XYZ file of C-alpha atoms in Angstrom:
448
model
C 0.000 0.000 0.000
C 1.049 3.580 -0.614
C 0.516 6.297 1.983
C 0.787 9.978 1.068
C 1.401 12.375 3.962
C 0.505 15.994 3.217
C 2.349 18.322 5.552
C 5.089 15.714 5.406
C 7.700 18.088 6.788
C 5.653 18.507 9.952
C 7.122 17.757 13.343
C 4.722 14.906 14.235
C 5.262 12.866 11.047
C 7.863 10.586 12.728
C 5.108 9.404 15.082
C 3.215 8.059 12.080
C 6.285 6.422 10.588
C 7.191 4.878 13.935
C 3.746 3.300 14.096
C 4.205 1.942 10.570
C 7.529 0.374 11.583
C 5.757 -1.487 14.391
C 2.989 -2.701 12.091
C 3.834 -6.169 10.765
C 0.386 -7.340 9.604
C -0.502 -7.700 5.920
C -1.211 -5.798 3.794
C 1.089 -3.146 5.158
C 2.268 0.227 3.928
C 5.272 -0.292 1.683
C 5.771 3.277 0.483
C 5.404 6.616 2.251
C 5.519 9.796 0.192
C 5.967 13.007 2.150
C 4.646 16.185 0.560
C 5.349 19.679 1.845
C 5.856 23.157 0.447
C 9.139 23.436 2.394
C 12.120 21.449 1.132
C 14.030 22.330 4.307
C 11.400 20.742 6.524
C 11.103 17.700 4.268
C 14.851 17.128 4.427
C 14.867 17.315 8.234
C 12.005 14.858 8.660
C 13.456 12.503 6.040
C 16.629 12.381 8.166
C 14.615 11.544 11.273
C 12.710 8.769 9.489
C 15.917 7.261 8.096
C 17.349 7.024 11.595
C 14.086 5.615 12.973
C 14.200 2.872 10.338
C 17.744 1.798 11.182
C 17.776 -1.845 12.271
C 14.286 -2.603 10.968
C 13.857 -5.234 8.263
C 12.084 -3.972 5.148
C 10.918 -0.611 6.521
C 8.468 1.339 4.361
C 10.496 3.245 1.785
C 10.284 7.015 1.997
C 10.162 9.563 -0.810
C 9.739 13.320 -0.578
C 8.247 15.780 -3.039
C 6.936 19.319 -3.253
C 4.574 18.353 -6.098
C 1.099 17.477 -4.836
C -0.011 15.263 -7.730
C 3.212 13.246 -7.523
C 2.547 12.603 -3.856
C -1.078 11.615 -4.384
C -0.885 9.510 -7.555
C -1.774 5.905 -6.802
C -2.123 6.444 -3.048
C -4.326 4.057 -1.076
C -4.488 6.385 1.917
C -3.779 10.084 2.332
C -2.993 11.687 5.676
C -3.690 15.414 5.466
C -1.914 17.438 8.154
C -1.331 20.804 6.526
C -0.879 24.156 8.256
C -1.750 27.005 5.904
C 0.214 30.062 6.970
C 2.592 27.995 9.097
C 3.284 28.748 12.732
C 3.409 32.453 11.875
C -0.284 32.211 11.030
C -0.974 30.355 14.272
C 0.748 33.002 16.366
C -1.349 35.681 14.642
C -4.538 33.650 15.288
C -3.717 33.612 18.979
C -2.165 37.053 19.445
C -4.836 39.064 17.576
C -7.578 37.524 19.715
C -5.701 38.338 22.916
C -5.246 41.930 21.776
C -9.060 42.170 21.730
C -9.332 40.596 25.182
C -10.555 37.294 23.736
C -9.279 33.729 23.941
C -6.125 33.208 21.893
C -6.182 29.534 20.892
C -5.543 27.890 17.519
C -8.769 25.872 17.170
C -11.175 27.350 19.712
C -12.705 30.820 19.499
C -11.802 33.448 16.902
C -8.381 31.908 16.254
C -10.038 28.694 15.138
C -12.335 30.604 12.794
C -9.367 32.435 11.267
C -7.434 29.179 10.879
C -10.410 27.531 9.191
C -11.106 30.437 6.843
C -7.650 30.351 5.265
C -7.318 26.553 5.324
C -10.643 25.530 3.743
C -9.860 26.626 0.143
C -6.524 24.779 0.244
C -8.104 21.666 1.781
C -10.812 21.649 -0.889
C -8.188 21.947 -3.640
C -6.390 18.971 -2.072
C -9.666 17.036 -2.122
C -10.125 17.867 -5.792
C -6.643 16.583 -6.642
C -7.266 13.391 -4.656
C -10.471 12.859 -6.629
C -8.549 13.409 -9.890
C -5.391 11.345 -9.363
C -6.211 8.926 -6.503
C -9.990 8.437 -6.650
C -9.900 5.191 -4.635
C -7.903 6.695 -1.778
C -9.240 7.274 1.707
C -8.318 10.662 3.188
C -7.691 10.754 6.928
C -7.790 14.384 7.964
C -5.622 15.619 10.833
C -5.736 19.245 9.713
C -7.308 21.567 12.269
C -9.950 22.720 12.887
C -10.584 19.042 12.101
C -14.391 19.042 12.073
C -14.658 22.160 9.935
C -12.004 21.027 7.453
C -13.433 17.513 7.166
C -16.897 18.932 6.500
C -15.528 21.174 3.730
C -13.599 18.296 2.099
C -16.702 16.094 2.178
C -18.193 18.338 -0.494
C -15.711 16.750 -2.907
C -14.875 13.349 -1.428
C -18.025 12.371 0.441
C -17.602 9.482 2.863
C -14.012 8.816 1.749
C -12.709 11.587 4.021
C -12.729 11.033 7.779
C -11.449 13.380 10.485
C -9.554 12.184 13.533
C -8.446 13.621 16.877
C -6.714 12.030 19.838
C -8.469 14.044 22.577
C -11.489 11.689 22.977
C -9.438 8.488 23.179
C -7.084 10.170 25.659
C -10.047 11.058 27.888
C -11.390 7.496 27.642
C -8.007 5.968 28.487
C -7.604 8.178 31.536
C -11.133 7.441 32.722
C -10.732 3.692 32.260
C -7.412 3.760 34.119
C -9.017 5.587 37.057
C -11.678 2.860 37.148
C -9.121 0.068 36.903
C -10.498 -1.387 33.670
C -8.995 -2.004 30.234
C -9.785 0.887 27.881
C -9.952 -1.611 24.997
C -12.886 -3.358 26.700
C -15.176 -0.409 27.352
C -18.004 1.122 25.341
C -17.868 4.925 25.553
C -20.901 7.182 25.288
C -19.038 10.138 23.781
C -20.682 12.836 21.675
C -19.740 16.256 20.368
C -17.892 18.222 17.739
C -14.136 18.262 17.340
C -12.613 19.848 20.472
C -16.100 20.172 21.959
C -17.490 16.938 23.376
C -18.474 15.046 26.504
C -17.986 11.528 27.840
C -21.450 10.768 29.233
C -20.976 7.093 30.041
C -18.432 4.289 30.050
C -19.938 0.810 29.875
C -17.884 -2.188 30.986
C -19.357 -5.685 30.973
C -22.851 -4.269 30.589
C -22.623 -1.682 33.392
C -22.059 2.065 33.153
C -19.159 2.854 35.496
C -19.146 6.626 35.043
C -21.730 7.494 37.738
C -19.660 5.633 40.314
C -16.524 7.471 39.228
C -18.242 10.864 39.469
C -19.267 10.037 43.041
C -15.766 8.970 44.108
C -13.550 11.998 44.840
C -10.328 9.999 45.121
C -10.854 8.106 41.865
C -12.049 11.216 40.066
C -8.850 13.077 40.938
C -6.931 10.492 38.886
C -8.532 11.864 35.695
C -6.746 14.941 34.353
C -9.952 16.469 32.963
C -11.631 16.196 36.367
C -8.672 17.952 37.997
C -8.843 20.679 35.359
C -12.593 21.311 35.610
C -13.040 20.425 39.286
C -15.062 17.589 40.734
C -18.065 19.753 41.573
C -18.402 21.004 38.003
C -18.105 17.605 36.310
C -20.716 16.274 38.739
C -22.953 19.227 37.826
C -22.551 18.321 34.147
C -22.968 14.619 34.820
C -20.201 14.012 32.293
C -16.473 14.406 31.737
C -15.809 17.220 29.226
C -13.178 17.240 26.521
C -10.255 19.308 27.792
C -10.915 22.064 25.230
C -14.245 22.852 26.884
C -12.236 24.535 29.628
C -12.014 27.506 27.278
C -15.818 27.775 27.290
C -16.628 26.980 30.906
C -13.733 29.034 32.313
C -13.256 31.575 29.551
C -12.364 34.572 31.708
C -9.727 32.589 33.573
C -8.312 31.202 30.313
C -7.921 34.667 28.783
C -6.322 36.073 31.930
C -3.850 33.191 32.095
C -2.896 33.584 28.418
C -2.385 37.321 28.815
C -0.290 36.830 31.946
C 1.894 34.199 30.279
C 3.533 36.762 28.016
C 3.699 34.304 25.124
C 1.206 32.074 23.340
C 1.511 28.380 22.593
C 2.234 29.199 18.956
C 5.012 31.619 19.883
C 6.614 28.923 22.051
C 6.408 26.361 19.251
C 7.997 28.753 16.749
C 11.124 28.940 18.890
C 11.064 25.236 19.729
C 10.697 24.057 16.132
C 13.166 26.562 14.726
C 15.767 25.135 17.100
C 14.926 21.630 15.927
C 15.007 22.275 12.168
C 18.178 24.366 12.470
C 19.894 21.705 14.564
C 19.048 18.981 12.051
C 20.320 21.068 9.151
C 23.600 21.688 10.982
C 23.959 18.182 12.467
C 21.908 15.757 10.348
C 23.422 12.778 12.138
C 21.685 13.906 15.345
C 18.245 14.242 13.726
C 16.492 11.521 15.744
C 18.089 12.615 19.014
C 17.023 16.220 18.428
C 13.518 15.165 17.449
C 13.097 12.971 20.531
C 14.274 15.733 22.854
C 12.032 18.317 21.235
C 9.045 15.972 21.267
C 9.403 15.368 25.013
C 9.550 19.111 25.619
C 6.533 19.707 23.378
C 4.384 16.974 24.939
C 5.142 18.010 28.490
C 4.153 21.619 27.770
C 0.803 20.782 26.090
C -1.968 22.863 27.754
C 0.517 23.599 30.544
C -1.029 27.017 31.263
C -4.397 25.396 31.952
C -2.893 22.709 34.178
C -0.899 25.315 36.098
C -3.924 27.575 36.531
C -6.139 24.759 37.836
C -3.508 22.933 39.855
C -4.046 19.822 37.739
C -0.320 19.065 37.806
C 2.017 17.717 35.141
C 0.838 15.240 32.523
C 1.063 11.602 33.578
C 3.941 9.571 32.134
C 1.474 6.917 30.985
C -0.388 9.586 29.020
C 2.775 10.726 27.290
C 3.698 7.152 26.354
C 0.224 6.025 25.225
C 0.462 7.561 21.775
C -2.066 9.716 20.046
C -3.413 10.426 16.631
C -0.949 8.163 14.823
C -2.413 5.135 16.597
C -5.953 6.163 15.658
C -4.951 6.692 12.032
C -3.238 3.310 11.775
C -6.176 1.547 13.454
C -8.539 3.223 10.981
C -6.357 2.118 8.057
C -6.230 -1.446 9.377
C -9.987 -1.628 9.827
C -10.605 -0.471 6.253
C -7.734 -2.150 4.383
C -7.655 -5.445 6.281
C -11.301 -5.729 7.219
C -10.488 -5.695 10.953
C -13.738 -4.408 12.527
C -13.328 -1.717 15.143
C -15.302 0.933 16.981
C -13.626 4.354 16.970
C -14.505 7.960 17.737
C -14.219 9.835 14.443
C -15.318 13.025 12.729
C -17.988 11.975 10.238
C -21.242 13.114 8.634
C -24.014 13.189 11.209
C -26.953 11.834 9.232
C -29.390 11.089 12.054
C -26.825 9.973 14.648
C -27.027 13.152 16.782
C -30.602 14.463 17.015
C -30.807 18.238 16.757
C -27.904 18.794 14.374
C -28.055 19.052 10.563
C -27.655 15.823 8.639
C -24.670 17.206 6.699
C -22.873 18.423 9.826
C -19.643 16.651 10.737
C -19.790 15.419 14.329
C -17.341 13.546 16.580
C -18.957 10.304 17.711
C -18.366 6.546 17.959
C -18.382 4.782 14.593
C -18.242 1.175 13.433
C -15.349 0.752 10.982
C -14.728 -2.227 8.706
C -13.739 -3.077 5.163
C -17.119 -1.708 4.111
C -16.238 1.766 5.421
C -17.290 3.943 8.344
C -20.756 3.846 9.895
C -21.691 6.443 12.558
C -23.516 4.989 15.550
C -26.694 6.514 16.949
C -26.327 8.527 20.152
C -28.698 9.241 23.003
C -30.475 12.627 22.803
C -28.453 15.473 24.262
C -29.688 17.754 27.045
C -29.998 21.418 26.158
C -26.847 22.409 28.065
C -24.815 20.335 25.592
C -26.931 20.495 22.435
C -27.300 24.288 22.474
C -23.545 24.836 22.526
C -23.006 22.273 19.774
C -25.672 23.884 17.591
C -24.171 27.350 17.978
C -20.595 26.244 17.276
C -21.746 24.171 14.294
C -23.519 27.271 12.909
C -20.181 29.107 13.232
C -18.341 26.330 11.386
C -20.849 26.207 8.555
C -20.834 30.000 8.123
C -17.015 29.909 8.010
C -17.045 27.158 5.368
C -19.402 29.136 3.152
C -17.405 32.328 3.698
C -14.144 30.648 2.686
C -15.625 29.017 -0.403
C -17.364 32.181 -1.623
C -14.889 34.825 -0.450
C -17.658 36.559 1.501
C -16.429 38.929 4.200
C -20.000 39.315 5.450
C -20.229 35.589 6.159
C -16.799 35.639 7.803
C -17.991 38.390 10.155
C -21.115 36.319 10.808
C -18.989 33.299 11.740
C -16.892 35.348 14.154
C -19.830 37.231 15.652
C -21.870 34.060 16.243
C -19.077 32.385 18.147
C -19.889 32.037 21.868
C -16.425 33.363 22.772
C -16.764 36.593 20.751
C -18.825 39.132 22.674
C -19.594 41.842 20.091
C -20.493 42.150 16.425
C -18.293 45.242 16.193
C -15.382 43.276 17.667
C -16.009 40.560 15.070
C -15.634 43.116 12.282
C -12.428 44.476 13.774
C -11.088 40.956 14.337
C -11.491 40.136 10.671
C -9.697 43.328 9.638
C -6.852 42.591 12.050
C -6.502 39.002 10.885
C -6.423 40.080 7.238
C -3.741 42.634 8.036
C -1.546 40.061 9.802
C -2.121 36.864 7.775
C -1.532 37.155 4.004
C -3.125 33.756 3.334
C -6.394 34.946 4.911
C -6.316 38.251 3.040
C -6.049 36.252 -0.200
C -9.205 34.276 0.657
C -11.179 37.315 1.845
C -9.952 40.401 -0.014
C -11.289 43.708 1.212
């Protein structure tokens, strides 16, 4: 099988290749083609992958290219992990919002809308090229905002594009560990949108264990999300929220912490990754060592401001070692290519699975996956405190998709103004102007 990785010079690509090296079942990926617009980044990651493969028998061969059609031609699977505007765009997403006293985060709030607006046209063009040169390929979308981008790409590829995120499975693993059960043997009642969802139940051997966990203070403190949100609040919700919901439930505290930090997550990653790519260029023989060191630093600092603010403490070692989106992607590939049935939480077309949301909306829910494809599973009706927020954020996503595809500034303002974390229509207008002034890729999509 051939796997094309778009954004192939990205820092997390070695995680995917490492998972492929551990995969010995048949059929397996024999060729990996990395595509990126940056030859420098491709060269660095190619060095890392070569050193990862050392000592392995018959590792998947690796090619690199800056030509999209070359990367896609004949692919069986495509991983799309692009970042339009690079980390410079991310830092602008975050910093502009903070300058208006709003949350500065890459996928949540106005920063997520800005990121989506400039990414959607590129993602749709990618989908069109997949349809032209690799029409039998499955696209697994990592590109954020994952739900919004997957929904836009569906307009071209239909069910052959699926979005993934590692936040839900991380929450389920932590919850299962706190309960002392195997996460592979539980049935999660999880429902939401990407970066906006709730674990409402966790069934093990026919019994829902979540109510007992919510009532047990000591066990609940073992779950990072419960430490972040506080036991009283998760009991009020009757569910464990995805970590990104902290930005909604504790918005004022999140903004204050980001402003006090003096730097955003994006600004930290710019420095971190520049050190990595420069070091690999200067000392290519140390590529894997540099990547491993930088990865440990990056993982440990993930959402560190939130954990510091709430007293949740450092991330657990088991969490850091468990793996993330690369494992989900490989499991999805195995289920489809090898006919190994699995149940996974994915970003897919709603249909009638989540009552109260449009049929065409992409939602993040459990799905049955097999050689026949991906089938969303029906969910229990949502209470208003969850459904209302999902409906409003989905309206934002759909307005942003239409704005990006039509070049409509009015719809872009609508998307920003409708967002629950933007508190004024006038601020929405000024946000859009500021983003256009700072991010050339967005100005090209939405000219004045």
